[in-house]
Coordinates of C-alpha atoms in Angstrom, one line a residue:
M226 CA -0.1 0.1 0.0
R227 CA 2.9 2.3 0.8
R228 CA 4.3 1.9 -2.7
I229 CA 0.8 2.4 -4.3
H230 CA 0.5 5.7 -2.4
V231 CA 4.0 6.7 -3.7
G232 CA 2.7 5.8 -7.1
N233 CA -0.3 8.0 -6.7
A234 CA 2.0 10.9 -5.7
L235 CA 4.5 10.5 -8.5
S236 CA 1.7 10.2 -11.2
A237 CA 0.0 13.4 -9.9
F238 CA 3.6 15.0 -9.7
G239 CA 4.0 14.2 -13.4
L240 CA 0.6 15.6 -14.3
G241 CA 1.0 18.8 -12.4
F242 CA 4.6 19.0 -13.9
T243 CA 3.5 19.8 -17.4
V244 CA -0.2 20.1 -18.0
P245 CA -0.6 23.7 -16.7
Y246 CA 2.0 24.7 -19.4
L247 CA 0.7 22.8 -22.4
Y248 CA -1.3 25.7 -23.8
V249 CA 1.7 28.0 -23.6
Y250 CA 4.0 25.4 -25.1
V251 CA 2.0 24.5 -28.1
A252 CA 0.6 28.0 -28.8
Q253 CA 3.7 30.2 -28.1
V254 CA 6.9 28.1 -27.7
R255 CA 6.2 25.8 -30.7
G256 CA 4.3 28.7 -32.5
L257 CA 1.4 26.4 -33.5
G258 CA -1.2 28.9 -32.5
A259 CA -4.1 29.2 -30.0
M260 CA -6.4 26.9 -32.2
T261 CA -3.9 23.9 -32.1
A262 CA -3.3 24.4 -28.4
G263 CA -7.0 24.3 -27.8
I264 CA -7.4 21.1 -29.8
V265 CA -4.4 19.5 -27.8
L266 CA -6.2 20.1 -24.5
A267 CA -9.4 18.6 -26.2
V268 CA -7.4 15.6 -27.2
F269 CA -6.5 14.8 -23.7
A270 CA -10.2 14.5 -22.8
V271 CA -11.1 12.6 -26.0
A272 CA -8.3 10.2 -25.5
A273 CA -9.4 9.4 -22.0
L274 CA -13.0 8.9 -23.1
I275 CA -11.8 6.4 -25.8
V276 CA -9.6 4.3 -23.7
L277 CA -11.3 4.1 -20.3
P278 CA -14.1 1.5 -21.4
F279 CA -11.3 -0.8 -22.7
A280 CA -9.2 -0.2 -19.4
G281 CA -12.0 -1.5 -17.2
R282 CA -12.2 -4.6 -19.2
A283 CA -8.4 -5.1 -19.1
I284 CA -8.2 -4.6 -15.4
A285 CA -11.0 -7.0 -14.9
R286 CA -9.2 -9.7 -17.1
R287 CA -5.6 -9.2 -16.4
G288 CA -5.6 -7.3 -13.0
P289 CA -4.6 -3.6 -12.4
L290 CA -0.8 -3.9 -12.3
P291 CA -0.1 -4.9 -15.8
V292 CA -2.6 -2.3 -17.0
L293 CA -0.8 0.4 -14.8
L294 CA 2.6 -0.5 -16.2
A295 CA 1.3 -0.4 -19.8
A296 CA -0.4 3.1 -19.0
L297 CA 2.9 4.3 -17.5
V298 CA 5.1 3.4 -20.6
T299 CA 2.5 4.9 -22.9
A300 CA 2.5 8.1 -20.9
A301 CA 6.3 8.3 -20.7
L302 CA 6.5 7.8 -24.5
G303 CA 3.8 10.5 -25.0
A304 CA 5.6 12.9 -22.7
L305 CA 8.9 12.4 -24.4
S306 CA 7.7 12.8 -27.8
L307 CA 5.6 15.8 -26.9
G308 CA 8.8 17.5 -25.8
L309 CA 10.5 16.7 -29.0
A310 CA 7.6 17.4 -31.4
G311 CA 7.6 20.4 -33.6
G312 CA 4.7 19.9 -36.0
A313 CA 1.0 19.9 -35.2
G314 CA 0.4 16.3 -36.1
A315 CA 3.3 15.1 -33.8
V316 CA 2.0 17.2 -31.1
L317 CA -1.6 15.8 -31.4
L318 CA -0.5 12.2 -31.5
S319 CA 1.9 12.6 -28.5
A320 CA -0.8 14.4 -26.5
A321 CA -3.2 11.5 -27.2
A322 CA -0.7 9.0 -25.9
L323 CA 0.0 11.1 -22.7
G324 CA -3.6 11.7 -22.1
A325 CA -4.6 8.1 -22.7
G326 CA -1.9 6.9 -20.3
Q327 CA -2.7 9.3 -17.5
A328 CA -6.4 8.6 -17.7
V329 CA -5.8 4.8 -17.3
M330 CA -3.6 5.3 -14.2
Q331 CA -6.3 6.5 -12.1
P332 CA -8.7 3.3 -12.3
A333 CA -5.7 1.0 -12.1
L334 CA -4.3 2.6 -8.9
A335 CA -7.8 2.8 -7.5
T336 CA -8.4 -1.0 -8.1
M337 CA -4.9 -1.7 -6.6
I338 CA -6.0 0.2 -3.5
V339 CA -9.3 -1.9 -3.3
D340 CA -7.2 -5.0 -3.6
C341 CA -4.8 -4.1 -0.9
S342 CA -7.4 -2.8 1.5
T343 CA -10.2 -4.1 3.7
A344 CA -13.6 -2.5 4.4
E345 CA -12.1 -1.1 7.6
T346 CA -9.1 0.5 6.0
R347 CA -10.5 1.5 2.6
S348 CA -11.6 5.0 3.5
R349 CA -8.4 6.0 5.0
A350 CA -6.5 4.6 2.1
F351 CA -8.7 6.7 -0.4
A352 CA -8.2 9.8 1.9
M353 CA -4.4 9.4 1.8
Q354 CA -4.6 8.8 -2.1
F355 CA -6.5 12.2 -2.4
F356 CA -4.0 14.0 -0.1
L357 CA -1.0 12.7 -2.0
Q358 CA -2.5 13.4 -5.4
N359 CA -3.0 17.1 -4.4
L360 CA 0.4 17.4 -2.9
G361 CA 1.9 15.9 -6.1
L362 CA -0.1 18.1 -8.4
G363 CA 1.0 21.2 -6.3
V364 CA 4.8 20.4 -6.0
G365 CA 4.8 19.3 -9.6
G366 CA 3.2 22.6 -10.8
L367 CA 5.7 24.7 -8.5
I368 CA 8.7 22.9 -9.7
G369 CA 7.7 23.0 -13.4
G370 CA 7.0 26.6 -13.3
H371 CA 10.4 27.5 -12.2
L372 CA 12.1 25.3 -14.9
V373 CA 10.0 26.7 -18.0
D374 CA 11.3 29.6 -20.0
T375 CA 9.0 30.6 -23.0
T376 CA 12.1 32.0 -24.8
R377 CA 13.8 28.6 -24.8
V378 CA 12.2 25.4 -26.4
S379 CA 15.0 23.4 -24.6
S380 CA 13.5 24.2 -21.2
F381 CA 10.1 22.6 -22.2
T382 CA 12.0 19.6 -23.7
L383 CA 13.6 19.1 -20.3
L384 CA 10.3 19.4 -18.6
F385 CA 8.8 16.7 -20.7
A386 CA 11.9 14.6 -20.4
I387 CA 11.8 14.8 -16.6
E388 CA 8.0 13.8 -16.7
A389 CA 8.8 10.8 -18.8
A390 CA 11.6 9.8 -16.5
V391 CA 9.2 10.1 -13.4
F392 CA 6.7 7.7 -15.3
L393 CA 9.5 5.2 -16.0
L394 CA 10.8 5.3 -12.4
L395 CA 7.1 4.5 -11.4
V396 CA 7.2 1.5 -13.7
V397 CA 10.2 0.2 -11.8
L398 CA 8.6 0.9 -8.5
M399 CA 5.2 -0.6 -9.2
A400 CA 6.8 -3.7 -10.7
T401 CA 7.8 -4.6 -7.2
V402 CA 4.4 -4.5 -5.8
R403 CA 2.6 -7.8 -5.0
I404 CA -1.0 -7.5 -5.2
P405 CA -3.2 -10.0 -3.2
R406 CA -4.9 -12.6 -5.4
S407 CA -8.5 -11.4 -6.3
P408 CA -10.8 -12.9 -8.8
R409 CA -10.3 -12.1 -12.5
I410 CA -12.2 -12.8 -15.7
A411 CA -11.1 -16.0 -17.3
D412 CA -8.3 -15.9 -19.9
D413 CA -10.4 -18.0 -22.4
P414 CA -11.2 -15.6 -25.3
A415 CA -14.8 -16.7 -25.7
E416 CA -15.4 -16.8 -21.9
A417 CA -13.6 -13.5 -21.4
G418 CA -15.7 -11.8 -24.0
K419 CA -18.9 -13.3 -22.6
T420 CA -18.0 -12.3 -19.1
A421 CA -16.8 -8.7 -20.0
G422 CA -20.1 -8.1 -21.9
T423 CA -22.1 -9.5 -18.8
G424 CA -20.0 -7.2 -16.6
W425 CA -21.1 -4.1 -18.4
R426 CA -24.7 -5.2 -18.4
Q427 CA -24.5 -6.0 -14.8
L428 CA -23.2 -2.6 -14.1
V429 CA -25.9 -0.8 -16.1
G430 CA -28.4 -3.1 -14.2
N431 CA -26.9 -2.0 -10.9
R432 CA -29.4 0.8 -9.9
A433 CA -27.3 2.1 -7.1
M434 CA -24.3 2.3 -9.3
V435 CA -26.1 4.0 -12.1
Q436 CA -27.4 6.5 -9.6
L437 CA -23.9 7.0 -8.1
C438 CA -22.6 7.7 -11.7
G439 CA -25.3 10.3 -12.2
L440 CA -24.5 11.9 -8.9
G441 CA -20.7 11.8 -9.8
F442 CA -21.4 13.6 -13.1
V443 CA -23.0 16.4 -11.2
L444 CA -20.3 16.5 -8.6
F445 CA -17.5 16.9 -11.2
F446 CA -19.4 19.1 -13.5
A447 CA -20.4 21.6 -10.8
C448 CA -17.1 21.8 -9.0
Y449 CA -13.9 20.4 -10.7
G450 CA -15.2 21.3 -14.1
Q451 CA -15.4 25.0 -13.1
F452 CA -12.1 25.6 -11.3
E453 CA -9.9 26.7 -14.3
S454 CA -12.6 27.9 -16.7
G455 CA -15.9 29.1 -15.6
L456 CA -15.2 30.1 -12.1
S457 CA -11.9 31.8 -13.0
A458 CA -13.6 33.6 -15.9
Y459 CA -16.4 34.7 -13.5
G460 CA -13.8 36.0 -11.0
V461 CA -12.0 38.1 -13.6
E462 CA -15.1 39.3 -15.5
A463 CA -17.7 39.8 -12.9
A464 CA -15.8 40.1 -9.5
G465 CA -12.9 42.1 -11.0
I466 CA -10.3 39.7 -9.3
D467 CA -6.7 40.2 -10.3
T468 CA -5.0 37.3 -12.0
S469 CA -2.7 36.9 -9.1
T470 CA -5.7 36.4 -6.8
L471 CA -6.6 33.3 -8.8
G472 CA -3.4 31.7 -7.8
T473 CA -4.2 32.6 -4.1
A474 CA -7.6 31.1 -4.5
L475 CA -6.2 27.8 -5.9
A476 CA -3.6 27.8 -3.1
A477 CA -6.5 28.2 -0.6
N478 CA -8.3 25.2 -2.2
T479 CA -5.1 23.1 -1.8
L480 CA -4.4 24.2 1.7
M481 CA -8.0 23.4 2.9
I482 CA -7.7 20.0 1.5
V483 CA -4.1 19.5 3.1
V484 CA -5.4 20.8 6.5
A485 CA -8.9 19.3 6.6
Q486 CA -8.3 15.9 4.9
F487 CA -7.4 13.9 8.1
A488 CA -9.3 16.2 10.4
V489 CA -12.7 15.4 8.8
L490 CA -11.9 11.6 8.1
K491 CA -12.9 10.3 11.5
F492 CA -16.1 12.3 11.4
V493 CA -16.9 11.2 7.8
E494 CA -16.1 7.5 8.6
R495 CA -18.8 7.5 11.2
R496 CA -21.5 9.0 9.1
R497 CA -23.7 7.5 6.3
R498 CA -22.0 8.1 3.1
S499 CA -25.0 9.4 1.4
R500 CA -25.5 12.1 4.1
V501 CA -21.8 13.1 3.8
I502 CA -22.4 13.7 0.1
A503 CA -25.5 15.4 0.7
A504 CA -23.7 17.8 3.2
V505 CA -21.0 18.5 0.6
G506 CA -23.8 19.7 -1.9
L507 CA -24.9 22.2 0.9
I508 CA -21.3 23.3 1.5
W509 CA -20.8 23.9 -2.1
A510 CA -24.1 25.9 -2.3
V511 CA -22.8 28.2 0.2
A512 CA -19.5 28.5 -1.9
W513 CA -21.5 29.5 -4.8
A514 CA -23.4 31.9 -2.6
A515 CA -20.0 33.5 -1.6
A516 CA -19.1 33.8 -5.3
A517 CA -22.2 35.4 -6.1
Y518 CA -21.5 38.0 -3.3
A519 CA -17.9 38.4 -4.8
G520 CA -19.2 39.2 -8.3
L521 CA -22.7 40.6 -7.8
G522 CA -22.5 42.1 -4.2
Q523 CA -22.1 45.7 -3.3
G524 CA -19.2 45.2 -0.9
S525 CA -15.6 46.6 -1.0
R526 CA -13.0 45.1 -3.3
A527 CA -11.3 43.5 -0.3
M528 CA -14.5 41.8 0.7
A529 CA -15.2 40.5 -2.8
T530 CA -11.7 39.1 -3.0
A531 CA -12.1 37.4 0.5
A532 CA -15.4 35.9 -0.7
F533 CA -14.0 34.7 -3.9
V534 CA -10.9 33.0 -2.1
S535 CA -13.4 31.5 0.4
T536 CA -15.4 29.9 -2.4
Y537 CA -12.3 27.8 -3.4
A538 CA -11.5 27.1 0.2
L539 CA -15.1 25.8 0.7
F540 CA -14.9 23.6 -2.4
G541 CA -11.6 22.1 -0.8
L542 CA -13.5 21.1 2.3
G543 CA -16.1 19.4 0.3
E544 CA -13.5 17.5 -1.7
A545 CA -11.8 16.4 1.5
M546 CA -15.1 15.0 2.6
L547 CA -15.7 13.2 -0.7
S548 CA -12.4 11.5 -1.0
P549 CA -12.9 9.0 1.8
T550 CA -16.6 8.5 0.8
V551 CA -17.1 8.2 -3.0
A552 CA -14.3 6.0 -4.1
P553 CA -14.9 3.4 -1.3
L554 CA -18.7 3.3 -2.2
V555 CA -17.8 2.6 -5.8
A556 CA -15.7 -0.3 -4.6
D557 CA -18.4 -1.6 -2.2
L558 CA -20.9 -1.5 -4.9
A559 CA -18.8 -3.6 -7.4
P560 CA -19.4 -7.4 -7.4
E561 CA -16.4 -9.7 -6.6
G562 CA -13.8 -9.2 -9.3
M563 CA -15.4 -6.2 -11.0
A564 CA -13.8 -3.3 -9.1
G565 CA -11.7 -2.4 -12.0
Q566 CA -14.6 -2.2 -14.4
Y567 CA -16.6 -0.1 -11.9
N568 CA -13.6 2.2 -11.2
S569 CA -13.2 2.7 -14.9
A570 CA -16.9 3.4 -15.5
F571 CA -16.9 6.0 -12.8
A572 CA -13.5 7.6 -14.1
L573 CA -15.3 7.8 -17.5
V574 CA -18.2 9.8 -16.0
K575 CA -15.8 11.9 -14.4
Q576 CA -13.8 12.6 -17.3
L577 CA -16.9 13.3 -19.4
A578 CA -18.0 16.0 -16.7
L579 CA -14.5 17.4 -16.8
A580 CA -14.7 17.7 -20.6
L581 CA -18.3 19.3 -20.6
G582 CA -18.0 21.5 -17.5
P583 CA -15.5 24.0 -18.8
A584 CA -17.2 24.0 -22.3
A585 CA -20.5 25.0 -20.6
G586 CA -19.3 27.1 -17.7
G587 CA -16.6 29.2 -19.4
P588 CA -18.9 31.1 -22.0
L589 CA -21.8 31.4 -19.6
A590 CA -19.7 32.8 -16.9
A591 CA -18.1 35.4 -19.2
S592 CA -21.4 36.6 -20.7
L593 CA -24.1 35.9 -18.1
P594 CA -22.3 36.0 -14.6
G595 CA -25.6 36.2 -12.7
P596 CA -27.3 33.2 -14.2
Y597 CA -23.9 31.3 -14.1
V598 CA -23.7 31.4 -10.3
V599 CA -27.3 30.6 -9.8
T600 CA -27.1 27.7 -12.2
F601 CA -24.4 26.1 -10.3
L602 CA -25.8 26.9 -6.9
V603 CA -28.9 25.0 -8.0
F604 CA -26.6 22.1 -9.3
S605 CA -25.1 22.0 -5.7
L606 CA -28.4 21.6 -4.2
L607 CA -29.2 18.9 -6.7
I608 CA -26.2 17.0 -5.3
T609 CA -27.9 17.0 -1.9
V610 CA -31.1 15.8 -3.5
L611 CA -29.5 13.0 -5.5
A612 CA -27.3 11.9 -2.6
L613 CA -30.4 11.4 -0.3
R614 CA -32.1 9.6 -3.0
L615 CA -29.1 7.2 -3.5
G616 CA -29.0 6.5 0.2
R617 CA -32.4 5.0 0.1
G618 CA -31.2 2.4 -2.4
L619 CA -27.9 1.2 -0.5
S620 CA -27.6 -1.5 2.0
A621 CA -26.5 -0.8 5.5
A622 CA -22.9 -2.1 4.8
Q623 CA -22.6 0.1 1.7
D624 CA -24.1 3.4 3.3
H625 CA -22.8 3.1 6.8
P626 CA -20.0 0.6 7.0
W627 CA -18.8 1.8 10.4
A628 CA -22.1 1.0 12.0
A629 CA -22.3 -2.3 10.2
R630 CA -18.9 -3.4 11.5
S631 CA -19.9 -2.2 15.0
R632 CA -23.0 -4.5 14.9
V633 CA -20.8 -7.3 13.8
V634 CA -18.4 -6.9 16.6
A635 CA -21.2 -6.8 19.1
R636 CA -22.7 -10.0 17.8
G637 CA -19.0 -11.5 18.2
G638 CA -18.5 -11.7 14.6
V639 CA -15.4 -10.5 12.5
A640 CA -14.9 -6.7 12.4
A641 CA -13.3 -6.6 9.0
E642 CA -16.1 -8.6 7.2
P643 CA -15.9 -7.7 3.5
V644 CA -19.0 -5.8 2.2
G645 CA -18.2 -6.0 -1.6
A646 CA -20.1 -9.4 -1.9
E647 CA -23.3 -7.8 -0.7
A648 CA -23.4 -5.3 -3.5

């Protein structure tokens, strides 16, 4: 588990190392223009949407470790070729490889956490994963920002070469991990195809999982999908926030996650998961209300800035509450041997929301700031409604595992009784 957590941190470090500078690299340093740079960013999302359904099947058949190693090698090749690419075609192909590799890492690492944890330890494991991911992203972006120089192509080539080296180092580290044996789809091609198809039909037929995917789409669309597009555009256009303040707001978000992650963990573990998610919806509604005050209120510039920064901080608090809640719930809803497919399906929903969120939020925030904040405040309240509705369809072990374990102990049973089989 320690090696898996190091893998999470390193993969996030690689992502934060280069992605914030992709637009500048393609548009200005390589001189390919804003249109090509925009297409490159879109290619990242499209590549993820294409490969994730196949990743779920591969994880179910072969296990998460071989899939992770293949994804790391693909991402390393993509990063290295992106640093050397000069033409638009080479840049797009390299971005596709890098985006596909990075997208597959997430469900593979999540499935490895499921395989190496129990129902008792899973929430803490995913909380640690989220903490290290944010730490890796922050440190990667900070170091990468000090290495790049828009007047020298070689500085970006070095940046992408270091990212490739990080992924290859992770290949060596992950190759030493020994995953506990868990059920996999049979290697026989006919049986594998039949079981894989049945797995997707079973997933679609799992009403709770479908509801969770719908809820997840709204979560990622209304929060993560607005960070670097709609909300930042709203802050600059409507609230008159300085560009430097956007960096402060993002730092407040990361700081809140770092400070609150383990402080809220014990509280979250002892509550119903559906109610924790519902509470996050209310917290994010307050965040959007603060954003409305920042852009539409009549307060001073200092008050508007404080309200805008607090919006990002409140989002961070909600994220800290979700990390030990949503991912373990996906794992507990998955039938035995299907955690990889369920993780990949949820990652696909997340990626779709992250692709559509900026496309919908950015133009709306820039042209209609009032309707923008009202719309996403309503989305946050919808999270609360959907979470409470989801809770009615969950078993006690899925929605409130801490209480279920307590009852097992009281009856003299095994405290760490797995709950995945009850899904």
